[in-house]
Short mmCIF file of C-alpha atoms in Angstrom, two decimals:
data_model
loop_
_atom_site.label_atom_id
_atom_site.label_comp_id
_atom_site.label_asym_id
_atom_site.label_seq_id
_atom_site.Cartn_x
_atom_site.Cartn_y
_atom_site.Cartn_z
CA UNK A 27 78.74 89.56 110.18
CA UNK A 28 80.47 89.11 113.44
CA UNK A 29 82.52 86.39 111.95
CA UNK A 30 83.30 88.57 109.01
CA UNK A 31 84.57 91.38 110.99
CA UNK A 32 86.87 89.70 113.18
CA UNK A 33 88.73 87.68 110.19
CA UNK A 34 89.10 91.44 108.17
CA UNK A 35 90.27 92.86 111.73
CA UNK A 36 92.68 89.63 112.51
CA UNK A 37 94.16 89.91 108.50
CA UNK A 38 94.92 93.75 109.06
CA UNK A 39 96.99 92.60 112.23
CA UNK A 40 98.49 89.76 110.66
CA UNK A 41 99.81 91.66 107.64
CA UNK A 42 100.95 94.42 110.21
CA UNK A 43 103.05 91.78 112.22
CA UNK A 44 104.16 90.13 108.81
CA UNK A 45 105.92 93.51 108.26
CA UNK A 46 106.84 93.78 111.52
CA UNK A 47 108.96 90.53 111.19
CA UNK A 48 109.90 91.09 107.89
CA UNK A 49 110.76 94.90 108.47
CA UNK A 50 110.89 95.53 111.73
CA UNK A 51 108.47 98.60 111.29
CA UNK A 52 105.86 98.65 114.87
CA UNK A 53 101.96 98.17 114.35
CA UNK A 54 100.04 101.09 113.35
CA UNK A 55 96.17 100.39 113.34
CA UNK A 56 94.57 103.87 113.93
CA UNK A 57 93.24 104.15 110.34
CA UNK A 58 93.71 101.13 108.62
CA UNK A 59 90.52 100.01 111.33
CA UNK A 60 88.62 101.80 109.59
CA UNK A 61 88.54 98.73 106.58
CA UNK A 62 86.30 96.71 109.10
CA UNK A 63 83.02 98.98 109.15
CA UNK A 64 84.09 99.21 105.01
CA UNK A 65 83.86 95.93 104.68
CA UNK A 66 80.47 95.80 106.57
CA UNK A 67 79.39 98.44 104.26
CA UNK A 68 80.53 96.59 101.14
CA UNK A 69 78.80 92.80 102.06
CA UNK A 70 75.33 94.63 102.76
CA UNK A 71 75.75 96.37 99.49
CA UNK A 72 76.58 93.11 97.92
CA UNK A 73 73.83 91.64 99.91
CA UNK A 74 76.22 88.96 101.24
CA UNK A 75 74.62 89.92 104.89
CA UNK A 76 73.21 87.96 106.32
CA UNK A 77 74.75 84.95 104.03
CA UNK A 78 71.88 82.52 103.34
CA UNK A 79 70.56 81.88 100.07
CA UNK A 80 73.25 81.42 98.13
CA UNK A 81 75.28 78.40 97.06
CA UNK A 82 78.87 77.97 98.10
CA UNK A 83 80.33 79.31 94.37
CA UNK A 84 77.95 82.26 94.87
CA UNK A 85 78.99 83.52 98.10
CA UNK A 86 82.66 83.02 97.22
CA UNK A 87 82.40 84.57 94.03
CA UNK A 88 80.57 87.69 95.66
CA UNK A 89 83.06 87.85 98.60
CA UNK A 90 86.03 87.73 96.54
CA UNK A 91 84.32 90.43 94.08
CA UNK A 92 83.36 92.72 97.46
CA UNK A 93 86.76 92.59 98.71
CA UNK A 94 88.77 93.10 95.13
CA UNK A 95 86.58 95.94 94.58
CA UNK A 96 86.91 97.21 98.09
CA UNK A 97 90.42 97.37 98.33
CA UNK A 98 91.11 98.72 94.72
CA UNK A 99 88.79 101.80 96.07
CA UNK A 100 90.56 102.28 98.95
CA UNK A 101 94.30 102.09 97.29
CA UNK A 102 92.97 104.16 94.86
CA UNK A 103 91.48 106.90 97.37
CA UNK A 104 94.44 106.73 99.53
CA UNK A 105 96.62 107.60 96.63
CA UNK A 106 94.59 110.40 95.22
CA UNK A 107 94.14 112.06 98.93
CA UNK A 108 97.25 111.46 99.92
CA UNK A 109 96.36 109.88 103.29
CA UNK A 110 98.07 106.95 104.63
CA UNK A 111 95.30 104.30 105.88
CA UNK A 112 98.41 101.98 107.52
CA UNK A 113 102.45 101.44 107.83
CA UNK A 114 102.19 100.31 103.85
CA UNK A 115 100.27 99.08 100.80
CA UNK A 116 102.52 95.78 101.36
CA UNK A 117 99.78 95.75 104.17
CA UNK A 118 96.50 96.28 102.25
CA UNK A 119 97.58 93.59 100.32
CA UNK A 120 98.14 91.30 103.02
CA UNK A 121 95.11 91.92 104.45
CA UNK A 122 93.18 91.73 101.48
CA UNK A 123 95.64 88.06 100.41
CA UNK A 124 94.41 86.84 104.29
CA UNK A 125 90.63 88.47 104.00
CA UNK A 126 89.93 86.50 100.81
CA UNK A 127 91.22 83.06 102.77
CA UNK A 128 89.59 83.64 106.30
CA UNK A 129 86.21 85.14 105.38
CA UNK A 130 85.32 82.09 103.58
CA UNK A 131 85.88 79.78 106.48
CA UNK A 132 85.06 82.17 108.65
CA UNK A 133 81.31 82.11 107.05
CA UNK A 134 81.67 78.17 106.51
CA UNK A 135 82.76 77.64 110.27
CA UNK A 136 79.83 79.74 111.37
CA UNK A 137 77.28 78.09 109.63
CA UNK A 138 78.38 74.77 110.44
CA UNK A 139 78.52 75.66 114.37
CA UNK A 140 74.54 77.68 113.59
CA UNK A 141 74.06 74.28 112.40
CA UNK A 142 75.15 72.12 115.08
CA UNK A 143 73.13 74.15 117.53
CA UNK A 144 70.07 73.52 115.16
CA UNK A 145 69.25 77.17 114.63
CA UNK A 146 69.78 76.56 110.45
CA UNK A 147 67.41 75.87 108.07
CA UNK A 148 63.72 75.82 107.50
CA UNK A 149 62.04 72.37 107.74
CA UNK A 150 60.35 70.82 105.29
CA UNK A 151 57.56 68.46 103.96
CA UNK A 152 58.40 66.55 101.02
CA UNK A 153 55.18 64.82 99.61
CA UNK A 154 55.24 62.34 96.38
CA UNK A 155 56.72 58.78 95.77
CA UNK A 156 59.13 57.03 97.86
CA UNK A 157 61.77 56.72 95.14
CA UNK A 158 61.23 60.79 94.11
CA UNK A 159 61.44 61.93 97.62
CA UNK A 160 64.39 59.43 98.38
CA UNK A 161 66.50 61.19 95.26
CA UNK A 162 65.41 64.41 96.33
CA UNK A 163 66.90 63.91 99.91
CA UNK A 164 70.25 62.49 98.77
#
């Protein structure tokens, strides 16, 4: 979740500086912030937290679902209500373009480094023939 949060946080500040280069128009955060405790609602909802169980298709399937579904609402919302979450929608969809590319890794990256520190995974007793257990292990 940690993981997921800063990669939704880092994508709303890179799309902000891609229009700041592009545009020249300054950062402006104050509400578009608010899309990282949305996006923490939206994974629990989708029960992507806390991200075991599923296979890789699965989880990117469900994140990419989470997000498009997130970020039509809040387009939608902030056009209806007339309040500005950030500088432009050119930067909901940057964030949302940079979201769907770092949460993945983000989550991969994560679990590789739980991994690595051997705090992954259940362990297990396989029991049966030598040739069944040896295809069930590779």
């Amino acid at each position: 979740m940690g993981a997921d949060a800063l990669m939704v946080g880092g994508a709303l500040c890179l799309g902000n500086l891609l229009l700041w280069l592009i545009n020249d128009i300054p950062f402006h955060l104050s509400n578009g912030l608010l899309i990282v405790p949305a996006w923490t609602v939206v994974s629990a909802i989708a029960r992507l937290l806390p991200g075991w169980g599923f296979g890789v298709i699965d989880e990117l399937r469900k994140i990419q679902g989470s997000l498009f579904i997130m970020f039509t609402v809040i387009l939608v919302v902030s056009f209806f209500t007339k309040i500005q979450l950030s500088t432009s929608r050119i930067v909901f969809l940057f964030t949302y373009l940079f979201s769907a590319f770092f949460i993945p890794l983000a989550r991969a990256a994560t679990r590789c480094l739980v991994i690595r520190l051997g705090s992954w995974g259940l362990p297990v007793a396989l029991y049966g023939e030598r040739k069944s257990i040896a295809m069930v292990i590779a």
